[in-house]
Amino acid sequence: MKLHNISDEAQKITQFVARQPIFDIDQNVFSYELLYRDSANNAFPVGTSDVHATSRLFFNALMLVGLDRLTAHHLAFINLSSETILDNFPKLLLPENSVIEIVERTGNIPAVAERVQELKKEGYVFALDDYDGDLKWEPLLAHVDYIKIEIDDPVIKTNMRIKKIKRANPHAKVIVERIETHGQFNTLKLAGCDLFQGFFFSRPEMITYKGVEPSKLTVFDLLRFTAKETLCFKEVHQRVARDVAITARVLKLANARSGKANLVITSISQAVIYLGEDTIRQFVRVLAISELGVEKPTELTKLALTRAQFMSLILEQNNKELTEQGYLVGLFSVLDAILDADLKDIVKEFTLDTAISDALLLESGILGNCLSLIKEFELDNIDEAMVHLANINSELHIGDIFNFLLDAVLYSDDIIEAIAE
């Protein structure tokens, strides 16, 4: 699959839109919240008004890239200020694929509540963000379909808040934000929480190492082979042939690629020859990570693919010889969560290349700096991320990184969509 680049115009006007998944009780992605970001900091910038953020950049990104592309065809939660709601900005969105979030800084609540009632008649759906129980929100509560709250410490406080909110507002679904562990997720689910937001999906549920099933051993072999400078087609063919499921998927994807040429791919060796080295590397990696991610949230597989592609893109600028290894480091960086195993045990069990293992365990070297960079971005730690960027390539700027990240996110969405088909 070719790299899916954003438009030339989007390259010139760097867009800073982040997204965070919202999960249902089965850990499936229910929707994405789209968040405005500033060029100097991956957080809502101090001193910037909600109306400025919404009107000047946020909708530029929506119109340039497209809402469906930014959310992988999922429902979009979009933060709007009171001014933009009153100015009918929601009319720029389709009610069937968006939820309008009323932010905690909203003023003129009576007027906003009146406009919300009017828009709801046209099919628009609303959420109240960061609900704190203040009586000032009463005019809005009857008209919102989602109520978002932040998790408390201890989590038992959140359980009580959820039950109170649901008793008073049985029409609304409760979303809890900033969930950091799978334990918190389970506790909130039992308390009646409807939807969940946070980083819990990227954390391993268990830290004990239970070994890896034979099929996963094949997957790891394939991943190691694709990290080599020169790909041995015979090795790949032999390993793929051991697993019926992987064989079937390689043939399916190869046949899909050869459709316009009126060819029918009937063997792994034929598929490898037809696809060529670069494409078979990508097929093997994508198929492998999807197999390892069985029974895990799809978003975890997306995270692996996004990290892998991001690292490949940034290394391609002036460290092309490391792009293959960088992609593999990105994939492996979430295997502890996928396999419920300690990363040290994974590295030891499968005898990874020293540069890859050092990047994963110590975050050292160029590969380690790249991994640290993407992790810091995910945590909104921009100052720390820029230190790593300087160590990797001093000629790159924050705008380049956001463009790489957007490219990587769209790439991972495309891969997941292809696998699902």
Short mmCIF file of C-alpha atoms in Angstrom, two decimals:
data_model
loop_
_atom_site.label_atom_id
_atom_site.label_comp_id
_atom_site.label_asym_id
_atom_site.label_seq_id
_atom_site.Cartn_x
_atom_site.Cartn_y
_atom_site.Cartn_z
CA MET A 1 0.00 0.00 0.00
CA LYS A 2 1.36 3.36 -0.99
CA LEU A 3 1.83 6.02 1.62
CA HIS A 4 -1.39 8.02 1.83
CA ASN A 5 -0.24 11.62 1.72
CA ILE A 6 -2.44 14.50 2.66
CA SER A 7 -3.08 17.16 0.03
CA ASP A 8 -0.45 19.70 -1.00
CA GLU A 9 -2.60 22.47 0.43
CA ALA A 10 -2.80 20.67 3.78
CA GLN A 11 0.99 20.39 3.71
CA LYS A 12 1.23 24.16 3.36
CA ILE A 13 -1.38 24.91 6.02
CA THR A 14 -0.31 22.65 8.81
CA GLN A 15 -3.35 21.35 10.65
CA PHE A 16 -3.18 20.46 14.31
CA VAL A 17 -6.15 18.28 15.11
CA ALA A 18 -5.82 15.45 17.59
CA ARG A 19 -8.30 12.66 18.11
CA GLN A 20 -9.01 10.38 21.03
CA PRO A 21 -11.19 7.27 20.86
CA ILE A 22 -14.28 6.72 22.98
CA PHE A 23 -15.01 3.05 23.70
CA ASP A 24 -18.16 1.11 24.42
CA ILE A 25 -18.42 -1.54 27.15
CA ASP A 26 -17.02 -4.18 24.77
CA GLN A 27 -13.93 -2.04 24.15
CA ASN A 28 -14.97 -1.33 20.58
CA VAL A 29 -14.42 2.19 19.27
CA PHE A 30 -17.74 4.01 19.53
CA SER A 31 -16.51 7.38 18.32
CA TYR A 32 -13.59 9.80 18.23
CA GLU A 33 -13.34 13.13 19.99
CA LEU A 34 -11.62 15.67 17.74
CA LEU A 35 -9.50 18.21 19.59
CA TYR A 36 -8.04 21.52 18.50
CA ARG A 37 -4.26 21.75 18.84
CA ASP A 38 -1.84 24.63 18.46
CA SER A 39 1.42 24.45 16.52
CA ALA A 40 3.64 24.93 19.56
CA ASN A 41 1.90 22.64 21.99
CA ASN A 42 -0.24 19.53 21.61
CA ALA A 43 -2.80 20.93 24.04
CA PHE A 44 -5.43 23.62 23.93
CA PRO A 45 -3.27 26.77 23.84
CA VAL A 46 -3.37 29.26 26.68
CA GLY A 47 -4.83 32.57 25.60
CA THR A 48 -6.75 31.18 22.65
CA SER A 49 -10.52 31.61 22.76
CA ASP A 50 -12.83 28.71 21.99
CA VAL A 51 -14.40 30.61 19.11
CA HIS A 52 -11.00 31.37 17.56
CA ALA A 53 -9.89 27.76 17.88
CA THR A 54 -13.07 26.47 16.31
CA SER A 55 -13.43 28.90 13.44
CA ARG A 56 -9.86 29.49 12.29
CA LEU A 57 -8.22 26.04 12.28
CA PHE A 58 -10.58 23.32 13.39
CA PHE A 59 -13.00 23.62 10.51
CA ASN A 60 -10.12 24.17 8.09
CA ALA A 61 -8.90 20.72 9.04
CA LEU A 62 -12.38 19.24 8.72
CA MET A 63 -12.80 20.69 5.25
CA LEU A 64 -9.30 19.90 3.99
CA VAL A 65 -9.00 16.35 5.28
CA GLY A 66 -12.67 15.51 5.73
CA LEU A 67 -14.59 14.45 8.82
CA ASP A 68 -14.95 10.82 7.71
CA ARG A 69 -11.20 10.54 7.11
CA LEU A 70 -10.37 12.07 10.49
CA THR A 71 -12.65 9.64 12.30
CA ALA A 72 -12.28 6.54 10.10
CA HIS A 73 -16.04 6.75 9.43
CA HIS A 74 -16.90 6.72 13.13
CA LEU A 75 -19.07 9.21 14.97
CA ALA A 76 -17.23 12.47 15.75
CA PHE A 77 -17.45 14.35 19.05
CA ILE A 78 -16.63 17.99 18.33
CA ASN A 79 -16.04 20.73 20.89
CA LEU A 80 -17.85 23.98 20.11
CA SER A 81 -17.87 27.23 22.05
CA SER A 82 -21.07 28.98 23.10
CA GLU A 83 -20.42 31.66 20.45
CA THR A 84 -20.10 29.17 17.62
CA ILE A 85 -23.21 27.28 18.72
CA LEU A 86 -25.17 30.53 18.75
CA ASP A 87 -23.71 31.44 15.35
CA ASN A 88 -25.02 28.16 13.90
CA PHE A 89 -21.61 26.61 13.26
CA PRO A 90 -23.21 23.17 13.79
CA LYS A 91 -24.88 23.65 10.40
CA LEU A 92 -21.45 23.02 8.85
CA LEU A 93 -21.69 19.46 10.16
CA LEU A 94 -23.98 16.60 9.30
CA PRO A 95 -26.10 15.56 12.30
CA GLU A 96 -25.83 11.86 11.49
CA ASN A 97 -22.06 11.62 11.94
CA SER A 98 -21.32 14.17 14.66
CA VAL A 99 -22.00 14.96 18.31
CA ILE A 100 -21.55 18.56 19.40
CA GLU A 101 -19.78 18.94 22.76
CA ILE A 102 -20.78 21.89 24.91
CA VAL A 103 -17.52 22.81 26.63
CA GLU A 104 -17.11 23.58 30.31
CA ARG A 105 -16.24 27.23 29.53
CA THR A 106 -19.65 27.83 27.96
CA GLY A 107 -21.36 31.08 28.92
CA ASN A 108 -24.82 32.52 28.26
CA ILE A 109 -26.28 29.13 29.08
CA PRO A 110 -29.98 30.07 28.72
CA ALA A 111 -29.41 31.26 25.13
CA VAL A 112 -27.29 28.22 24.32
CA ALA A 113 -29.98 25.92 25.73
CA GLU A 114 -32.59 27.59 23.51
CA ARG A 115 -30.41 27.15 20.39
CA VAL A 116 -29.67 23.53 21.34
CA GLN A 117 -33.42 22.82 21.45
CA GLU A 118 -33.82 24.31 17.97
CA LEU A 119 -30.94 22.30 16.54
CA LYS A 120 -32.13 19.07 18.13
CA LYS A 121 -35.34 19.40 16.10
CA GLU A 122 -33.11 19.18 13.01
CA GLY A 123 -31.47 15.99 14.26
CA TYR A 124 -28.34 17.35 15.92
CA VAL A 125 -27.00 15.55 18.99
CA PHE A 126 -25.26 17.19 21.96
CA ALA A 127 -22.93 16.22 24.79
CA LEU A 128 -22.10 18.19 27.94
CA ASP A 129 -18.36 18.12 28.58
CA ASP A 130 -16.73 18.00 32.05
CA TYR A 131 -20.02 18.05 33.94
CA ASP A 132 -19.34 18.99 37.57
CA GLY A 133 -22.87 18.92 39.00
CA ASP A 134 -23.20 22.72 39.11
CA LEU A 135 -26.82 23.94 39.01
CA LYS A 136 -25.99 26.33 36.16
CA TRP A 137 -26.12 23.36 33.74
CA GLU A 138 -29.75 22.51 34.57
CA PRO A 139 -31.19 24.27 31.46
CA LEU A 140 -29.04 22.00 29.25
CA LEU A 141 -29.25 18.62 30.96
CA ALA A 142 -32.64 17.70 29.56
CA HIS A 143 -31.42 18.31 26.00
CA VAL A 144 -28.07 16.50 25.90
CA ASP A 145 -27.70 12.85 24.92
CA TYR A 146 -24.26 12.42 26.53
CA ILE A 147 -22.84 13.66 29.83
CA LYS A 148 -19.07 13.52 30.21
CA ILE A 149 -17.27 13.46 33.55
CA GLU A 150 -13.65 12.98 34.58
CA ILE A 151 -12.60 10.03 36.70
CA ASP A 152 -12.04 10.69 40.42
CA ASP A 153 -9.42 9.35 42.78
CA PRO A 154 -10.46 7.04 44.30
CA VAL A 155 -12.61 5.64 41.52
CA ILE A 156 -15.42 4.80 43.97
CA LYS A 157 -16.34 8.50 43.95
CA THR A 158 -16.93 8.26 40.21
CA ASN A 159 -19.16 5.23 40.70
CA MET A 160 -21.43 7.25 42.98
CA ARG A 161 -21.48 10.19 40.56
CA ILE A 162 -22.44 7.91 37.66
CA LYS A 163 -25.40 6.45 39.58
CA LYS A 164 -26.58 9.91 40.63
CA ILE A 165 -26.36 11.30 37.10
CA LYS A 166 -28.16 8.32 35.57
CA ARG A 167 -30.99 8.55 38.13
CA ALA A 168 -31.53 12.24 37.36
CA ASN A 169 -30.95 11.93 33.58
CA PRO A 170 -32.06 8.46 32.41
CA HIS A 171 -32.18 9.68 28.80
CA ALA A 172 -28.43 10.40 28.66
CA LYS A 173 -25.40 8.17 28.33
CA VAL A 174 -22.52 8.77 30.74
CA ILE A 175 -18.96 9.01 29.39
CA VAL A 176 -16.02 8.88 31.81
CA GLU A 177 -12.75 10.48 30.69
CA ARG A 178 -9.09 9.98 31.69
CA ILE A 179 -9.32 6.26 32.40
CA GLU A 180 -5.77 5.04 32.81
CA THR A 181 -6.04 1.35 33.72
CA HIS A 182 -8.08 -1.64 32.76
CA GLY A 183 -9.03 -2.05 36.42
CA GLN A 184 -10.66 1.38 36.41
CA PHE A 185 -12.49 0.45 33.23
CA ASN A 186 -13.94 -2.72 34.78
CA THR A 187 -14.99 -0.88 37.95
CA LEU A 188 -16.74 1.86 35.98
CA LYS A 189 -18.45 -0.66 33.72
CA LEU A 190 -19.95 -2.39 36.75
CA ALA A 191 -21.14 0.99 38.03
CA GLY A 192 -23.20 1.52 34.88
CA CYS A 193 -20.90 3.76 32.84
CA ASP A 194 -21.92 3.66 29.17
CA LEU A 195 -18.82 4.90 27.33
CA PHE A 196 -15.14 5.21 28.21
CA GLN A 197 -12.27 7.49 27.22
CA GLY A 198 -8.60 7.35 28.15
CA PHE A 199 -5.37 5.43 27.66
CA PHE A 200 -6.49 2.18 29.29
CA PHE A 201 -6.52 0.30 25.97
CA SER A 202 -2.78 0.66 25.60
CA ARG A 203 -1.91 -0.81 28.97
CA PRO A 204 -1.35 -4.54 29.50
CA GLU A 205 -4.04 -6.19 31.56
CA MET A 206 -1.49 -8.61 33.06
CA ILE A 207 2.20 -8.34 33.69
CA THR A 208 2.99 -12.05 33.98
CA TYR A 209 4.52 -13.86 31.02
CA LYS A 210 2.48 -16.87 29.99
CA GLY A 211 4.29 -17.84 26.81
CA VAL A 212 3.19 -17.46 23.22
CA GLU A 213 1.04 -19.79 21.16
CA PRO A 214 2.66 -21.59 18.21
CA SER A 215 0.84 -19.41 15.64
CA LYS A 216 2.23 -16.34 17.35
CA LEU A 217 5.71 -17.78 17.17
CA THR A 218 5.27 -17.85 13.39
CA VAL A 219 4.16 -14.24 13.50
CA PHE A 220 7.26 -13.21 15.42
CA ASP A 221 9.48 -15.06 12.96
CA LEU A 222 7.89 -13.14 10.12
CA LEU A 223 8.36 -9.84 11.90
CA ARG A 224 12.04 -10.57 12.45
CA PHE A 225 12.57 -11.50 8.81
CA THR A 226 11.01 -8.28 7.57
CA ALA A 227 13.43 -6.28 9.71
CA LYS A 228 16.42 -7.63 7.81
CA GLU A 229 18.09 -5.44 5.22
CA THR A 230 17.62 -8.09 2.54
CA LEU A 231 14.38 -10.04 2.53
CA CYS A 232 14.63 -13.79 1.95
CA PHE A 233 11.46 -14.80 0.10
CA LYS A 234 12.09 -18.48 0.80
CA GLU A 235 12.13 -17.88 4.58
CA VAL A 236 8.94 -15.85 4.40
CA HIS A 237 7.22 -18.46 2.25
CA GLN A 238 8.20 -21.29 4.60
CA ARG A 239 6.91 -19.50 7.70
CA VAL A 240 3.68 -18.28 6.13
CA ALA A 241 2.96 -21.79 4.82
CA ARG A 242 2.89 -23.06 8.43
CA ASP A 243 -0.18 -21.01 9.30
CA VAL A 244 -3.39 -21.51 7.33
CA ALA A 245 -4.99 -18.27 8.52
CA ILE A 246 -2.00 -16.13 7.53
CA THR A 247 -1.69 -17.96 4.21
CA ALA A 248 -5.34 -17.30 3.39
CA ARG A 249 -5.04 -13.61 4.18
CA VAL A 250 -1.84 -13.13 2.17
CA LEU A 251 -3.48 -14.77 -0.84
CA LYS A 252 -6.63 -12.68 -0.40
CA LEU A 253 -4.70 -9.42 -0.29
CA ALA A 254 -2.47 -10.43 -3.20
CA ASN A 255 -5.48 -11.34 -5.33
CA ALA A 256 -7.07 -8.01 -4.48
CA ARG A 257 -3.92 -6.23 -5.66
CA SER A 258 -3.76 -8.23 -8.91
CA GLY A 259 -7.44 -7.83 -9.78
CA LYS A 260 -6.92 -5.22 -12.49
CA ALA A 261 -4.25 -7.35 -14.13
CA ASN A 262 -6.69 -10.28 -14.49
CA LEU A 263 -4.36 -12.54 -12.53
CA VAL A 264 -5.31 -15.16 -9.97
CA ILE A 265 -2.77 -15.71 -7.18
CA THR A 266 -2.84 -19.34 -6.06
CA SER A 267 0.32 -19.77 -3.99
CA ILE A 268 2.43 -17.93 -1.45
CA SER A 269 5.49 -18.04 -3.69
CA GLN A 270 3.48 -16.59 -6.57
CA ALA A 271 2.11 -13.89 -4.30
CA VAL A 272 5.59 -12.95 -3.12
CA ILE A 273 6.94 -12.73 -6.67
CA TYR A 274 4.00 -10.67 -7.86
CA LEU A 275 3.95 -8.25 -4.96
CA GLY A 276 7.68 -7.64 -4.68
CA GLU A 277 9.89 -7.05 -1.66
CA ASP A 278 8.50 -3.74 -0.39
CA THR A 279 4.87 -4.78 -0.55
CA ILE A 280 5.40 -8.23 0.94
CA ARG A 281 7.25 -6.63 3.86
CA GLN A 282 4.23 -4.46 4.53
CA PHE A 283 1.75 -7.31 4.07
CA VAL A 284 3.64 -9.52 6.49
CA ARG A 285 3.83 -6.81 9.13
CA VAL A 286 0.20 -5.77 8.87
CA LEU A 287 -1.09 -9.32 8.86
CA ALA A 288 1.16 -10.18 11.77
CA ILE A 289 0.10 -7.34 13.99
CA SER A 290 -3.57 -7.98 13.20
CA GLU A 291 -3.16 -11.63 14.17
CA LEU A 292 -1.44 -10.72 17.41
CA GLY A 293 -4.20 -8.26 18.20
CA VAL A 294 -7.00 -10.82 18.16
CA GLU A 295 -9.37 -10.31 21.13
CA LYS A 296 -7.79 -6.93 21.85
CA PRO A 297 -9.31 -3.53 21.07
CA THR A 298 -8.82 -2.59 17.41
CA GLU A 299 -7.53 0.75 18.63
CA LEU A 300 -4.51 -1.01 20.09
CA THR A 301 -3.61 -2.38 16.65
CA LYS A 302 -4.12 1.11 15.23
CA LEU A 303 -1.73 2.50 17.84
CA ALA A 304 0.93 -0.02 16.80
CA LEU A 305 0.51 0.80 13.11
CA THR A 306 0.46 4.54 13.74
CA ARG A 307 3.68 4.39 15.76
CA ALA A 308 5.31 2.18 13.15
CA GLN A 309 4.42 4.42 10.22
CA PHE A 310 5.30 7.60 12.12
CA MET A 311 8.75 6.25 12.96
CA SER A 312 9.27 5.14 9.38
CA LEU A 313 8.31 8.59 8.06
CA ILE A 314 10.56 10.56 10.38
CA LEU A 315 13.54 8.26 9.82
CA GLU A 316 13.07 8.43 6.05
CA GLN A 317 14.11 12.09 6.13
CA ASN A 318 17.79 11.51 6.93
CA ASN A 319 18.14 7.97 8.32
CA LYS A 320 16.68 5.90 5.48
CA GLU A 321 18.77 2.90 6.40
CA LEU A 322 16.84 2.65 9.68
CA THR A 323 13.28 2.94 8.34
CA GLU A 324 12.65 -0.82 8.31
CA GLN A 325 13.87 -1.24 11.87
CA GLY A 326 11.96 1.87 12.96
CA TYR A 327 8.72 0.45 11.61
CA LEU A 328 9.31 -2.78 13.52
CA VAL A 329 10.11 -0.94 16.77
CA GLY A 330 6.82 0.91 16.45
CA LEU A 331 4.92 -2.34 16.05
CA PHE A 332 6.72 -4.09 18.89
CA SER A 333 6.26 -1.14 21.27
CA VAL A 334 2.70 -2.23 22.12
CA LEU A 335 3.24 -6.00 22.17
CA ASP A 336 3.31 -6.02 25.97
CA ALA A 337 -0.31 -4.87 25.91
CA ILE A 338 -1.30 -7.17 23.05
CA LEU A 339 0.25 -10.30 24.55
CA ASP A 340 -0.30 -9.49 28.23
CA ALA A 341 3.44 -9.96 28.71
CA ASP A 342 6.41 -8.01 29.97
CA LEU A 343 8.36 -6.39 27.10
CA LYS A 344 11.64 -7.67 28.54
CA ASP A 345 10.38 -11.22 28.25
CA ILE A 346 9.26 -10.65 24.67
CA VAL A 347 12.67 -9.27 23.67
CA LYS A 348 14.45 -12.15 25.41
CA GLU A 349 12.18 -14.86 24.03
CA PHE A 350 12.55 -13.82 20.40
CA THR A 351 16.19 -12.70 20.29
CA LEU A 352 15.60 -9.33 18.70
CA ASP A 353 18.35 -7.33 17.04
CA THR A 354 20.38 -5.29 19.56
CA ALA A 355 19.38 -1.94 18.06
CA ILE A 356 15.70 -2.90 18.23
CA SER A 357 15.86 -4.34 21.75
CA ASP A 358 17.79 -1.29 23.06
CA ALA A 359 15.21 1.02 21.50
CA LEU A 360 12.33 -0.91 23.08
CA LEU A 361 13.80 -1.44 26.55
CA LEU A 362 16.12 1.55 26.98
CA GLU A 363 14.78 3.97 24.36
CA SER A 364 18.38 4.54 23.32
CA GLY A 365 19.92 5.40 19.97
CA ILE A 366 18.12 7.01 17.04
CA LEU A 367 15.42 4.34 17.11
CA GLY A 368 14.88 4.88 20.83
CA ASN A 369 14.65 8.64 20.35
CA CYS A 370 11.99 8.11 17.69
CA LEU A 371 9.99 5.87 20.01
CA SER A 372 10.32 8.39 22.84
CA LEU A 373 9.22 11.17 20.51
CA ILE A 374 5.94 9.52 19.53
CA LYS A 375 5.23 8.46 23.13
CA GLU A 376 5.72 12.01 24.40
CA PHE A 377 3.39 13.31 21.70
CA GLU A 378 0.75 10.82 22.79
CA LEU A 379 1.03 12.18 26.34
CA ASP A 380 0.97 15.84 25.21
CA ASN A 381 4.52 16.35 26.54
CA ILE A 382 5.66 18.60 23.71
CA ASP A 383 8.76 20.05 25.39
CA GLU A 384 10.15 16.56 25.98
CA ALA A 385 9.18 15.51 22.46
CA MET A 386 11.10 18.43 20.94
CA VAL A 387 14.27 17.36 22.77
CA HIS A 388 14.06 13.96 21.09
CA LEU A 389 13.28 15.58 17.74
CA ALA A 390 16.47 17.64 17.95
CA ASN A 391 18.47 14.45 18.54
CA ILE A 392 16.89 12.78 15.50
CA ASN A 393 16.81 15.56 12.92
CA SER A 394 17.46 19.19 13.82
CA GLU A 395 16.04 20.36 10.47
CA LEU A 396 12.52 19.16 11.25
CA HIS A 397 9.95 21.39 12.93
CA ILE A 398 6.83 20.82 15.00
CA GLY A 399 4.64 21.27 11.91
CA ASP A 400 6.45 18.45 10.11
CA ILE A 401 5.82 16.14 13.04
CA PHE A 402 2.10 16.87 13.12
CA ASN A 403 1.90 16.21 9.38
CA PHE A 404 3.76 12.90 9.81
CA LEU A 405 1.42 11.98 12.63
CA LEU A 406 -1.68 12.78 10.59
CA ASP A 407 -0.28 10.73 7.70
CA ALA A 408 0.41 7.83 10.08
CA VAL A 409 -3.09 7.95 11.57
CA LEU A 410 -4.71 7.89 8.13
CA TYR A 411 -2.37 5.05 7.12
CA SER A 412 -3.38 2.94 10.14
CA ASP A 413 -7.06 3.60 9.43
CA ASP A 414 -6.62 2.42 5.84
CA ILE A 415 -4.84 -0.75 6.96
CA ILE A 416 -7.48 -1.66 9.53
CA GLU A 417 -10.21 -1.05 6.96
CA ALA A 418 -8.43 -3.31 4.46
CA ILE A 419 -8.03 -6.07 7.04
CA ALA A 420 -11.69 -5.84 8.02
CA GLU A 421 -12.73 -6.33 4.43
#
